[in-house]
Tab-separated table of C-alpha atoms in Angstrom:
chain	number	residue	atom	x	y	z
A	1	MET	CA	23.445	5.367	-18.000
A	2	LYS	CA	24.066	9.135	-17.461
A	3	LEU	CA	22.539	12.720	-18.052
A	4	ARG	CA	22.087	13.009	-22.152
A	5	ARG	CA	25.075	16.630	-21.590
A	6	ARG	CA	24.116	19.079	-23.411
A	7	ILE	CA	25.633	22.980	-23.533
A	8	ILE	CA	22.654	25.430	-23.824
A	9	THR	CA	21.947	27.026	-21.887
A	10	MET	CA	19.458	26.697	-18.566
A	11	ALA	CA	16.037	27.530	-19.084
A	12	TYR	CA	13.468	28.746	-16.540
A	13	ALA	CA	11.075	25.587	-14.435
A	14	GLU	CA	8.596	27.839	-14.297
A	15	ASN	CA	7.971	28.277	-18.122
A	16	PHE	CA	6.405	24.565	-18.302
A	17	TYR	CA	3.889	22.182	-16.844
A	18	ILE	CA	4.168	19.395	-16.150
A	19	GLY	CA	1.198	16.505	-15.765
A	20	ALA	CA	1.539	12.881	-12.480
A	21	ASN	CA	-0.660	10.738	-12.871
A	22	ASP	CA	-0.141	7.319	-10.812
A	23	GLU	CA	-1.249	3.915	-12.153
A	24	HIS	CA	-3.885	2.188	-10.829
A	25	GLY	CA	-6.472	2.728	-7.952
A	26	VAL	CA	-7.416	2.031	-4.154
A	27	ASN	CA	-9.607	1.939	-1.613
A	28	PRO	CA	-10.821	-0.303	-3.332
A	29	ALA	CA	-7.308	-1.673	-5.389
A	30	THR	CA	-7.781	-2.263	-8.862
A	31	PRO	CA	-7.749	-6.772	-9.251
A	32	GLY	CA	-4.631	-8.447	-10.135
A	33	LYS	CA	-2.829	-5.277	-9.751
A	34	ARG	CA	-1.153	-6.831	-6.141
A	35	THR	CA	1.588	-8.927	-5.092
A	36	PRO	CA	1.601	-12.723	-4.649
A	37	ILE	CA	0.587	-12.766	-0.420
A	38	MET	CA	4.121	-11.203	0.806
A	39	PRO	CA	5.272	-14.074	4.265
A	40	TYR	CA	4.809	-12.186	7.669
A	41	ILE	CA	2.010	-10.592	7.092
A	42	ASN	CA	-0.434	-12.246	5.172
A	43	ARG	CA	-1.346	-9.841	2.645
A	44	SER	CA	0.691	-8.455	-0.443
A	45	PHE	CA	1.184	-5.101	-1.304
A	46	TYR	CA	-1.081	-3.217	-4.233
A	47	GLU	CA	0.469	-1.420	-6.841
A	48	ASN	CA	-1.476	1.972	-6.243
A	49	GLU	CA	0.220	1.803	-2.647
A	50	PHE	CA	3.030	2.058	-4.673
A	51	ASN	CA	2.323	4.802	-7.023
A	52	ARG	CA	0.666	7.427	-5.273
A	53	PRO	CA	2.344	9.013	-2.928
A	54	ALA	CA	5.777	7.712	-5.826
A	55	LYS	CA	3.332	10.459	-7.928
A	56	TYR	CA	3.184	12.602	-5.107
A	57	TYR	CA	6.727	12.694	-4.371
A	58	PHE	CA	7.773	13.864	-7.873
A	59	LEU	CA	4.674	16.541	-7.905
A	60	ILE	CA	6.621	17.953	-4.804
A	61	ALA	CA	9.833	17.601	-6.099
A	62	ALA	CA	8.842	19.710	-9.524
A	63	LEU	CA	7.290	22.640	-7.037
A	64	ARG	CA	10.761	23.274	-4.643
A	65	THR	CA	12.949	23.501	-8.464
A	66	GLY	CA	9.864	25.626	-9.806
A	67	PHE	CA	7.495	23.481	-12.632
A	68	ASN	CA	4.127	24.067	-12.898
A	69	VAL	CA	2.108	21.528	-11.973
A	70	TYR	CA	-0.915	18.619	-13.150
A	71	ASP	CA	-2.436	15.848	-10.838
A	72	VAL	CA	-4.376	14.038	-13.301
A	73	LYS	CA	-5.775	11.416	-10.323
A	74	PRO	CA	-6.216	13.241	-6.607
A	75	GLU	CA	-8.738	10.490	-6.277
A	76	PHE	CA	-7.936	7.388	-4.394
A	77	ASN	CA	-10.155	5.693	-6.571
A	78	ASP	CA	-8.835	4.066	-10.322
A	79	ILE	CA	-10.185	6.746	-13.159
A	80	SER	CA	-10.862	6.093	-16.775
A	81	ILE	CA	-8.223	6.636	-18.626
A	82	THR	CA	-10.349	7.604	-20.890
A	83	ASN	CA	-11.440	10.634	-18.617
A	84	ARG	CA	-7.838	10.897	-17.420
A	85	VAL	CA	-6.701	10.977	-20.995
A	86	ILE	CA	-9.033	14.279	-21.442
A	87	ARG	CA	-7.762	15.374	-18.293
A	88	ALA	CA	-4.373	15.933	-19.174
A	89	ASN	CA	-5.247	17.077	-22.677
A	90	ARG	CA	-7.425	20.158	-21.339
A	91	GLN	CA	-4.276	21.828	-19.483
A	92	ASN	CA	-1.500	22.351	-22.243
A	93	LEU	CA	1.183	19.934	-20.222
A	94	ASN	CA	4.480	20.048	-21.528
A	95	CYS	CA	4.852	16.398	-20.298
A	96	VAL	CA	2.731	13.601	-18.577
A	97	VAL	CA	4.959	11.573	-16.533
A	98	THR	CA	3.240	8.246	-15.425
A	99	TYR	CA	4.166	5.868	-12.218
A	100	ALA	CA	4.015	2.312	-12.138
A	101	TYR	CA	5.402	-0.831	-10.812
A	102	ASN	CA	5.784	-3.952	-13.292
A	103	ALA	CA	4.950	-7.621	-12.970
A	104	ILE	CA	5.857	-10.908	-15.186
A	105	GLY	CA	4.044	-14.048	-14.358
A	106	ASN	CA	1.016	-13.977	-12.291
A	107	ASP	CA	0.114	-13.406	-8.290
A	108	LEU	CA	0.822	-16.239	-7.087
A	109	ALA	CA	4.534	-17.008	-7.380
A	110	PHE	CA	7.340	-14.779	-6.569
A	111	ASN	CA	10.370	-14.885	-10.299
A	112	ASN	CA	13.912	-13.596	-10.409
A	113	THR	CA	12.942	-10.973	-13.432
A	114	ASN	CA	13.935	-7.434	-11.545
A	115	GLY	CA	14.994	-3.313	-12.865
A	116	TYR	CA	13.146	-0.272	-13.554
A	117	LEU	CA	11.599	-0.004	-17.349
A	118	ILE	CA	10.563	3.125	-19.340
A	119	PHE	CA	7.768	3.254	-21.601
A	120	TYR	CA	7.049	5.982	-24.444
A	121	SER	CA	4.611	5.488	-27.240
A	122	ASN	CA	5.657	5.365	-30.829
A	123	GLU	CA	2.213	5.729	-31.424
A	124	ASN	CA	2.255	8.926	-29.400
A	125	ARG	CA	2.538	12.293	-31.791
A	126	PHE	CA	5.339	13.007	-29.976
A	127	THR	CA	7.310	10.012	-30.061
A	128	THR	CA	10.562	11.816	-30.911
A	129	GLN	CA	10.074	13.877	-27.653
A	130	SER	CA	8.568	11.475	-25.446
A	131	ARG	CA	12.024	8.229	-25.962
A	132	LEU	CA	13.914	11.131	-25.154
A	133	LEU	CA	11.919	11.901	-22.051
A	134	ALA	CA	12.049	7.826	-21.545
A	135	TYR	CA	16.198	7.933	-21.650
A	136	ASP	CA	16.258	10.643	-19.162
A	137	ILE	CA	14.388	9.742	-16.546
A	138	SER	CA	15.652	6.720	-17.297
A	139	ALA	CA	19.222	8.304	-16.254
A	140	GLY	CA	17.180	10.251	-13.558
A	141	LEU	CA	16.009	7.499	-11.764
A	142	SER	CA	20.207	5.713	-12.216
A	143	GLU	CA	21.120	8.163	-9.770
A	144	GLU	CA	18.375	7.998	-6.909
A	145	ILE	CA	17.931	4.208	-6.495
A	146	THR	CA	20.566	0.633	-6.945
A	147	THR	CA	18.380	-1.344	-8.417
A	148	LYS	CA	18.787	-2.620	-12.287
A	149	ASN	CA	17.852	-0.010	-14.658
A	150	LEU	CA	16.740	-1.654	-17.669
A	151	GLY	CA	16.460	1.018	-19.776
A	152	ILE	CA	13.839	2.547	-22.596
A	153	GLY	CA	11.190	0.109	-23.636
A	154	THR	CA	7.727	0.838	-26.285
A	155	LEU	CA	4.108	0.282	-26.135
A	156	ARG	CA	1.543	0.389	-28.186
A	157	GLY	CA	-2.813	1.027	-27.307
A	158	ILE	CA	-1.712	2.444	-24.268
A	159	GLY	CA	-4.155	5.637	-23.853
A	160	MET	CA	-2.078	6.920	-21.029
A	161	LEU	CA	1.213	7.128	-23.856
A	162	THR	CA	-0.656	7.539	-26.792
A	163	ALA	CA	-3.131	9.751	-26.621
A	164	ILE	CA	-2.244	12.054	-24.569
A	165	ASN	CA	-1.261	15.556	-26.718
A	166	CYS	CA	2.606	15.572	-25.598
A	167	PRO	CA	5.350	13.577	-24.670
A	168	ALA	CA	4.437	10.715	-22.319
A	169	VAL	CA	6.541	8.428	-20.450
A	170	VAL	CA	5.603	5.260	-17.688
A	171	ALA	CA	8.052	4.619	-15.162
A	172	GLU	CA	8.040	0.867	-13.737
A	173	CYS	CA	9.892	0.881	-10.809
A	174	GLY	CA	10.134	-2.513	-10.374
A	175	PHE	CA	8.615	-5.749	-10.091
A	176	MET	CA	5.882	-6.850	-8.002
A	177	THR	CA	6.547	-10.142	-8.701
A	178	ASN	CA	10.144	-10.259	-7.629
A	179	PHE	CA	10.251	-10.833	-3.542
A	180	GLU	CA	13.015	-8.242	-2.864
A	181	GLU	CA	11.056	-5.317	-4.905
A	182	ALA	CA	8.169	-5.595	-3.839
A	183	LYS	CA	9.675	-4.697	-0.593
A	184	LEU	CA	10.734	-2.002	-1.247
A	185	MET	CA	6.499	-0.798	-2.847
A	186	LEU	CA	5.961	0.679	0.351
A	187	ASP	CA	9.173	1.750	1.180
A	188	PRO	CA	8.737	5.946	1.491
A	189	ASP	CA	11.773	6.371	1.703
A	190	PHE	CA	12.309	3.874	-1.745
A	191	GLN	CA	9.235	5.975	-3.051
A	192	LYS	CA	10.984	9.623	-2.568
A	193	ALA	CA	14.120	8.099	-4.344
A	194	CYS	CA	12.252	7.299	-7.139
A	195	GLY	CA	9.837	11.089	-7.720
A	196	ASN	CA	13.115	12.172	-7.401
A	197	GLY	CA	14.610	10.422	-10.374
A	198	GLY	CA	11.515	10.899	-11.783
A	199	CYS	CA	11.779	15.045	-11.654
A	200	PHE	CA	16.138	14.960	-12.851
A	201	GLY	CA	15.105	13.233	-15.813
A	202	VAL	CA	13.028	16.034	-16.161
A	203	CYS	CA	14.959	18.985	-15.208
A	204	ASN	CA	17.167	17.213	-17.940
A	205	ASN	CA	14.487	16.892	-20.292
A	206	PHE	CA	13.867	19.818	-20.052
A	207	ASN	CA	17.148	22.183	-19.599
A	208	VAL	CA	16.291	22.934	-15.853
A	209	ASN	CA	18.509	22.774	-13.093
A	210	TYR	CA	16.644	20.641	-10.588
A	211	ILE	CA	16.270	21.397	-7.153
A	212	ALA	CA	17.380	18.464	-4.412
A	213	ASP	CA	15.616	19.825	-1.557
A	214	ILE	CA	14.286	22.836	0.333
A	215	ASN	CA	14.900	23.489	4.032
A	216	TYR	CA	10.905	24.006	5.179
A	217	THR	CA	12.384	28.203	6.963
A	218	GLN	CA	12.543	28.510	3.173
A	219	MET	CA	8.592	28.252	3.748
A	220	SER	CA	6.455	31.601	3.854
A	221	THR	CA	3.380	31.351	6.207
A	222	ILE	CA	-0.087	30.767	4.510
A	223	ARG	CA	-3.149	29.925	4.959
A	224	TYR	CA	-7.085	30.527	3.870
A	225	GLY	CA	-7.165	32.489	1.336
A	226	ASN	CA	-3.720	31.823	-0.864
A	227	ARG	CA	-3.358	31.101	-4.228
A	228	GLY	CA	-0.343	29.194	-6.008
A	229	ASN	CA	2.674	26.772	-6.419
A	230	VAL	CA	3.109	27.067	-2.940
A	231	VAL	CA	-0.271	26.095	-1.931
A	232	LYS	CA	-0.028	23.414	-4.526
A	233	PHE	CA	2.852	22.417	-2.271
A	234	LEU	CA	1.383	22.198	0.394
A	235	GLN	CA	-1.782	20.346	-0.833
A	236	CYS	CA	1.139	17.346	-2.073
A	237	TYR	CA	2.295	16.759	1.046
A	238	LEU	CA	-1.053	16.725	2.038
A	239	ASN	CA	-2.218	13.700	0.239
A	240	LEU	CA	0.323	12.575	1.097
A	241	TYR	CA	-0.536	11.709	3.915
A	242	GLY	CA	-4.204	10.240	2.928
A	243	ASN	CA	-5.881	13.595	1.808
A	244	THR	CA	-8.001	13.657	-2.014
A	245	LEU	CA	-7.754	17.887	-2.508
A	246	THR	CA	-7.116	18.350	-5.897
A	247	VAL	CA	-4.224	20.075	-6.639
A	248	ASP	CA	-5.390	23.735	-7.891
A	249	GLY	CA	-3.291	26.038	-5.724
A	250	ILE	CA	-6.516	27.077	-4.351
A	251	PHE	CA	-6.114	26.986	0.386
A	252	GLY	CA	-9.567	26.807	0.317
A	253	SER	CA	-12.270	24.999	2.794
A	254	GLY	CA	-10.891	21.920	2.251
A	255	THR	CA	-7.135	22.724	2.143
A	256	GLN	CA	-8.102	24.399	5.862
A	257	ASN	CA	-9.784	21.745	6.715
A	258	ALA	CA	-7.794	19.041	5.995
A	259	VAL	CA	-4.328	21.487	7.219
A	260	LYS	CA	-5.971	21.579	10.892
A	261	LYS	CA	-6.836	17.722	11.067
A	262	PHE	CA	-2.984	17.149	10.567
A	263	GLN	CA	-1.992	19.998	13.078
A	264	GLN	CA	-4.133	17.516	15.909
A	265	ASP	CA	-3.100	14.876	14.562
A	266	ASN	CA	1.072	15.433	15.139
A	267	GLY	CA	0.060	17.859	18.411
A	268	LEU	CA	0.516	21.414	16.543
A	269	ALA	CA	-1.235	24.032	17.389
A	270	VAL	CA	-5.229	23.841	15.324
A	271	ASP	CA	-5.350	27.264	13.825
A	272	GLY	CA	-5.483	26.270	9.740
A	273	ILE	CA	-2.804	28.484	9.216
A	274	VAL	CA	0.831	27.200	7.773
A	275	GLY	CA	4.081	27.870	9.069
A	276	LYS	CA	7.270	26.625	10.643
A	277	ASN	CA	5.895	24.692	12.707
A	278	THR	CA	3.901	22.801	9.678
A	279	TRP	CA	5.402	23.369	7.170
A	280	ARG	CA	9.041	21.465	9.728
A	281	THR	CA	6.800	18.206	10.290
A	282	LEU	CA	5.562	18.333	6.777
A	283	MET	CA	8.410	17.769	5.083
A	284	MET	CA	9.368	15.635	8.416
A	285	GLN	CA	12.489	18.482	9.057
A	286	ASP	CA	13.186	17.846	12.352
A	287	SER	CA	16.583	17.795	13.248
A	288	LYS	CA	16.621	14.027	13.759
A	289	LEU	CA	14.522	11.121	14.348
A	290	PRO	CA	12.231	11.641	17.487
A	291	LEU	CA	11.539	9.071	20.120
A	292	LEU	CA	8.315	6.655	19.646
A	293	ARG	CA	6.928	4.619	21.710
A	294	ARG	CA	2.985	3.311	21.744
A	295	GLY	CA	0.196	6.163	21.829
A	296	SER	CA	3.280	8.305	20.428
A	297	ARG	CA	1.358	9.718	17.220
A	298	GLY	CA	1.768	11.791	13.448
A	299	VAL	CA	4.423	11.050	10.273
A	300	TYR	CA	7.007	9.957	11.924
A	301	VAL	CA	4.791	7.086	13.891
A	302	ARG	CA	3.396	6.751	9.364
A	303	TYR	CA	7.225	6.429	8.804
A	304	LEU	CA	7.631	4.396	11.727
A	305	GLN	CA	5.315	1.912	10.389
A	306	SER	CA	5.567	2.098	6.873
A	307	LYS	CA	9.398	1.439	6.789
A	308	LEU	CA	8.115	-1.455	9.156
A	309	VAL	CA	5.722	-3.139	6.149
A	310	SER	CA	7.434	-2.808	3.770
A	311	LYS	CA	10.682	-4.723	5.524
A	312	LEU	CA	7.785	-7.341	6.254
A	313	TYR	CA	7.126	-6.716	10.412
A	314	PRO	CA	3.604	-6.040	10.744
A	315	ALA	CA	2.768	-2.553	12.079
A	316	GLY	CA	-1.398	-3.510	11.081
A	317	THR	CA	-2.505	-0.410	9.376
A	318	ILE	CA	-0.651	2.497	8.557
A	319	ASP	CA	-2.670	5.437	9.848
A	320	GLY	CA	0.613	7.187	12.092
A	321	ILE	CA	-1.299	5.815	15.434
A	322	PHE	CA	1.399	3.666	17.664
A	323	GLY	CA	-0.512	0.909	18.804
A	324	ALA	CA	-0.839	-1.871	19.774
A	325	ASN	CA	0.163	-4.291	16.321
A	326	THR	CA	2.818	-1.386	16.165
A	327	GLU	CA	4.465	-1.930	19.820
A	328	THR	CA	4.504	-5.813	18.586
A	329	ALA	CA	6.508	-4.944	15.584
A	330	VAL	CA	8.921	-2.841	16.598
A	331	ARG	CA	10.016	-5.420	19.537
A	332	GLN	CA	10.690	-8.417	16.777
A	333	PHE	CA	12.341	-6.110	14.384
A	334	GLN	CA	14.620	-5.111	18.012
A	335	GLN	CA	14.540	-8.880	18.710
A	336	GLU	CA	15.522	-10.201	14.946
A	337	ASN	CA	17.845	-6.695	14.684
A	338	ASP	CA	20.442	-6.889	17.494
A	339	LEU	CA	19.093	-4.626	19.419
A	340	ASP	CA	17.365	-4.157	23.192
A	341	VAL	CA	13.619	-5.767	22.965
A	342	ASP	CA	11.685	-1.903	25.192
A	343	GLY	CA	8.804	-1.550	21.956
A	344	ILE	CA	10.459	2.088	21.576
A	345	VAL	CA	11.872	2.730	18.763
A	346	GLY	CA	15.140	5.986	19.303
A	347	PRO	CA	18.222	6.182	17.667
A	348	LEU	CA	19.536	2.616	17.567
A	349	THR	CA	16.697	1.535	16.401
A	350	TRP	CA	16.204	4.160	13.935
A	351	ALA	CA	19.576	3.714	12.359
A	352	LYS	CA	19.239	-0.137	11.788
A	353	LEU	CA	15.279	0.822	10.157
A	354	THR	CA	16.061	3.630	8.160
A	355	PRO	CA	18.211	1.974	5.001
A	356	ILE	CA	16.040	1.474	2.011
A	357	GLY	CA	15.125	-2.652	1.131
A	358	GLY	CA	16.291	-5.388	3.556
A	359	GLY	CA	14.028	-6.426	6.140
A	360	ARG	CA	12.602	-10.440	6.889
A	361	PRO	CA	13.841	-12.501	3.824
A	362	MET	CA	12.197	-15.585	2.133
A	363	PRO	CA	11.564	-18.116	4.810
């Protein structure tokens, strides 16, 4: 599917207010919204383990493009649809995008149904605009991910589609009940691609130029007391790494504490000020992936653990701490991929580990 072509003057992103929502919750996880037990690691992947980071990658992409944004659900736990709708409708948003992951059958066995599907509702008062938004996001995802594009569909009785006072869609980015797509749920590069693809589609819908990336050197130094979208950009990154900050653009004590903890966890000067070194680490823009071994800590270890688990190597909790479980998983990965088995993650191990998809097969 190709993006719809328009001959029209490009609009300014700052004129639009975009909402983003992630279905369900984690800590505790919403019951039933999970994959079958994944082999080799003996646990399910829960839907919100994908939905939440994909939503934040979407918000990060929207912010770097220049949109104003609203995070419908910063909490880890599930929030009622009624409360989500109330929150969103109070904001007078131009659209709402909900990230989700599909399922068919039950959560006890895998099947062959696969692909991504974007839903809207004929019960939304902005039906036509919602349908066009669904087409654009479907096409935007096709620019970023290589799984099967199932197009768009309609749903009834879904509050985040029917009761929202603006165009609204749900992006079901894969099937939890498909073995290969289930593995993708915890792959941070797939999560990011889905977030970027959704933003690309929103840009086309509003005739805005999409900004594919931004370099950390372009970011201004910010600290306690600052306000604005650059603070929202920071808060989205901090939430991506495990915080539950309200994305309000206010650099208050909660954001400052989260910055200090991030700095401490990543071996940075702990001053609560977000300068070039902190931005570079937050945005994972070191010139090359670092050498990691047991005892390493920080966002690159978190990335390593996520890639290992997504490929079904039991790295343990994704906590940014390179401990015994992570070392064992690295050694297993190296052994099964014809690498030197030393438990150290260098260029050759990174090269085999970073591609999206693959990993251990169905036993």
